[in-house]
Amino acid sequence: MTASPDPASGDLTADIASLIATEGPIPLARFMALANARYYAAKDPFGVQGDFITAPEISQMFGELVGLCLADLWQRAGGGQTAYVELGPGRGTLAADALRAMEKAGLDPAIHFLETSPLLRQHQKDRVGKAHWPDSIETLPRDVPLLIVANEFFDALPVRQLIATVAGWREQMVTGDATGFSLTPNTRLMDSLVPRHILDADPGSVVEQNPDAIALVGQLGRRLVSQGGVLLIIDYGHDGSRHGDTLQAVHSHAYADPLVAPGSSDLTAHVDFLTLEAAAVGAGARAYGPVEQGQWLTALGISDRAASLARHSPDRADEIAEAYRRLTHPDEMGSLFKVMAVCAPEWPEPAGFA
Ligand code: SAH
């Protein structure tokens, strides 16, 4: 058996090729995990010069409204000590904006970032110096309510794909060598993992499942039940009513082939909010949403915030109007992106979901 490729360095294409040569085809989920670990360890992907732009990088309004939502909920839940936790904080921009808004509302939480990339940890340190970087969810504080935020985090977790063949459902595997990779169905029958109502779908049909995301929401949900708090999940995705292949690769703001040059592009899949909601409810927590990002930001007052920013900086009015549109308009991020809250059962309902 070959050792697993180093997440941070070496020729990942050659390493995956030799893994396949020794072990046979590897699950697509494993390929995605290896590719993304390399991707985030090796580069800062955000912004115009990078591969993609996320909501907090578009405008400070996004992080501020997330912060205000958390501060409002914390106040209505009775206040007291608490911890701000972010999953995959990227450059730390969302956290910096949210913490500034929270501070104005009288909230000064401890700060914990879950981040695997050493490069992005450094960016986060530059923006939010007093943060802690626990090694895992397990080492998050257990004695205070947790205010947890995950923006474009769940879409980067590895998905398992199952494909219908004439001989039943099989897991999608990656095969090939250093000259190129391709997908091939595994030999083992996986019908037991497929929802009943799609068992006899046409050959070629694909379903995606995200066991890591489900396990994580269950784990965090149990924490919220025992300590109080909330988890805000903001991501692009659907409510479980759709199925199909949503795996995509993005490089320099354009789509790329997910199987070519692993580690050089960002691999993501749409988040299935319905299964995450089931995991949260199964843990004893309450779930709200998903609602569309545009609707959520509007309910939290983004129009007033945009107007006030433009009044203070009239020379930036066009830029602010453009950012407002990108975050809220259905043709931009407004509809595709959704917001779901997982809440401790005795906590009040967070703003924006009514
Ligand atoms: N939330 C940020 C960044 C989104 S990109 C923003 O909105 O701009 C995804 C982030 O998740 C990156 O910071 C990446 O390094 C991190 N990440 C990806 N997989 C992870 C994992 N398994 N554990 C912890 N962090 C991870």
XYZ file of C-alpha atoms in Angstrom, residues 26-222:
197
model
C -9.893 5.589 -5.839
C -13.274 7.059 -4.815
C -14.031 10.449 -6.392
C -14.513 11.801 -2.845
C -10.924 10.892 -2.007
C -9.659 12.514 -5.204
C -11.599 15.688 -4.309
C -10.236 15.700 -0.742
C -6.624 15.352 -1.970
C -7.103 17.977 -4.690
C -8.665 20.561 -2.357
C -6.174 19.998 0.460
C -3.409 20.800 -2.050
C -5.337 23.681 -3.577
C -5.933 25.548 -0.310
C -2.493 24.716 1.127
C -0.711 26.109 -1.907
C -2.497 29.306 -2.864
C -4.640 32.251 -1.858
C -7.495 31.729 -4.322
C -9.601 34.814 -3.611
C -10.076 38.036 -5.530
C -9.599 39.368 -9.037
C -6.104 37.884 -9.391
C -7.207 34.582 -7.883
C -9.767 32.003 -8.973
C -13.030 33.209 -7.428
C -14.589 35.905 -5.239
C -16.720 35.152 -2.199
C -19.435 37.344 -0.640
C -17.271 38.798 2.168
C -14.620 39.744 -0.416
C -17.259 41.614 -2.461
C -18.276 43.966 0.341
C -17.904 44.644 4.060
C -21.734 44.705 4.215
C -21.862 40.906 4.112
C -19.722 40.259 7.198
C -21.284 43.175 9.067
C -24.792 41.800 8.606
C -23.652 38.313 9.669
C -22.168 39.937 12.794
C -25.337 41.918 13.511
C -27.472 38.801 13.107
C -25.287 36.948 15.643
C -25.173 39.885 18.082
C -28.961 40.297 17.943
C -29.514 36.594 18.583
C -26.955 36.528 21.416
C -28.673 39.504 23.085
C -32.129 37.928 22.816
C -30.721 34.649 24.194
C -29.626 36.488 27.349
C -26.065 37.628 26.545
C -23.065 36.439 28.563
C -19.782 34.852 27.499
C -19.634 33.291 24.079
C -17.237 32.204 21.332
C -17.229 33.137 17.640
C -16.241 30.125 15.540
C -15.643 30.204 11.807
C -15.217 27.170 9.566
C -12.830 27.814 6.657
C -12.435 31.600 7.198
C -10.428 32.176 3.978
C -8.644 35.512 4.268
C -10.422 36.339 7.553
C -12.410 39.156 5.933
C -15.853 37.959 7.034
C -14.624 37.496 10.610
C -13.006 40.956 10.730
C -16.199 42.653 9.462
C -18.515 40.560 11.662
C -16.420 41.098 14.805
C -16.349 44.872 14.220
C -20.153 44.948 13.932
C -20.500 42.718 16.998
C -18.228 44.927 19.056
C -20.453 47.940 18.295
C -23.360 45.860 19.598
C -21.488 45.127 22.844
C -20.330 41.608 21.961
C -16.652 40.661 22.359
C -16.422 36.876 21.947
C -13.430 34.532 22.077
C -12.428 33.665 18.493
C -11.746 30.198 17.069
C -10.953 29.439 13.428
C -11.122 25.953 11.918
C -8.658 26.067 9.045
C -6.434 23.428 7.466
C -4.379 25.684 5.170
C -1.208 27.122 6.779
C -1.164 29.867 4.144
C -4.717 30.999 4.890
C -4.089 30.735 8.657
C -1.389 33.368 8.182
C -3.831 35.672 6.322
C -6.351 35.154 9.118
C -3.738 36.010 11.747
C -2.987 39.275 9.928
C -6.676 40.249 9.967
C -7.786 38.890 13.351
C -4.701 38.702 15.580
C -6.359 37.350 18.693
C -7.911 34.270 17.092
C -7.140 30.675 18.125
C -6.757 27.805 15.641
C -7.969 24.586 17.269
C -6.893 21.342 15.567
C -10.436 20.043 15.348
C -14.039 20.610 16.400
C -13.280 18.457 19.442
C -11.042 21.109 20.975
C -13.519 24.003 20.664
C -14.540 25.402 24.072
C -17.282 23.420 25.804
C -18.354 25.893 28.465
C -19.862 28.778 26.435
C -22.453 29.085 23.643
C -20.924 28.923 20.149
C -21.720 31.413 17.373
C -20.557 29.453 14.333
C -20.321 30.721 10.737
C -19.522 28.727 7.589
C -19.521 30.686 4.329
C -18.604 28.660 1.235
C -17.106 25.963 3.451
C -19.455 23.009 3.034
C -19.248 23.155 -0.779
C -15.508 22.380 -0.556
C -15.962 19.159 1.448
C -15.531 15.959 -0.591
C -18.691 14.490 -2.149
C -19.376 10.875 -2.912
C -21.049 10.297 -6.274
C -23.200 7.267 -6.992
C -24.106 6.452 -10.593
C -26.918 4.263 -11.933
C -25.660 1.489 -14.232
C -27.610 -1.283 -15.985
C -26.462 -3.476 -13.105
C -27.495 -1.185 -10.219
C -25.958 1.823 -8.443
C -22.181 2.031 -8.107
C -19.749 4.506 -6.557
C -17.891 6.765 -8.999
C -14.161 6.061 -8.881
C -11.229 7.864 -10.455
C -8.897 5.782 -12.594
C -6.059 6.552 -15.029
C -2.414 7.510 -14.925
C -0.261 10.634 -15.096
C -1.396 11.271 -18.686
C -5.022 11.658 -17.607
C -7.759 10.589 -15.190
C -11.319 9.455 -15.900
C -14.351 8.234 -13.981
C -15.338 4.601 -13.741
C -18.076 2.920 -11.681
C -16.867 0.652 -8.887
C -17.670 -3.063 -9.014
C -19.505 -3.087 -5.673
C -23.301 -2.619 -5.638
C -24.381 0.494 -3.658
C -28.181 0.327 -3.984
C -28.558 0.424 -0.192
C -27.192 4.018 -0.124
C -29.626 5.370 -2.724
C -33.010 6.918 -1.772
C -35.819 4.512 -2.659
C -37.691 6.854 -5.000
C -34.763 7.091 -7.411
C -33.570 3.480 -7.264
C -34.818 2.756 -10.800
C -33.513 5.996 -12.372
C -32.074 5.739 -15.891
C -28.511 4.472 -16.277
C -26.115 7.408 -16.111
C -28.142 9.200 -13.390
C -25.973 10.526 -10.573
C -26.631 11.282 -6.905
C -24.199 13.050 -4.634
C -23.789 12.514 -0.927
C -21.635 14.365 1.542
C -20.952 12.128 4.544
C -18.349 14.526 6.003
C -20.784 17.458 5.909
C -23.561 15.388 7.480
C -21.260 14.145 10.248
C -19.996 17.680 10.931
C -23.487 19.189 11.192
C -24.491 16.343 13.522
C -21.420 16.925 15.697
C -21.914 20.710 15.840
C -25.669 20.279 16.350
C -24.999 18.187 19.470
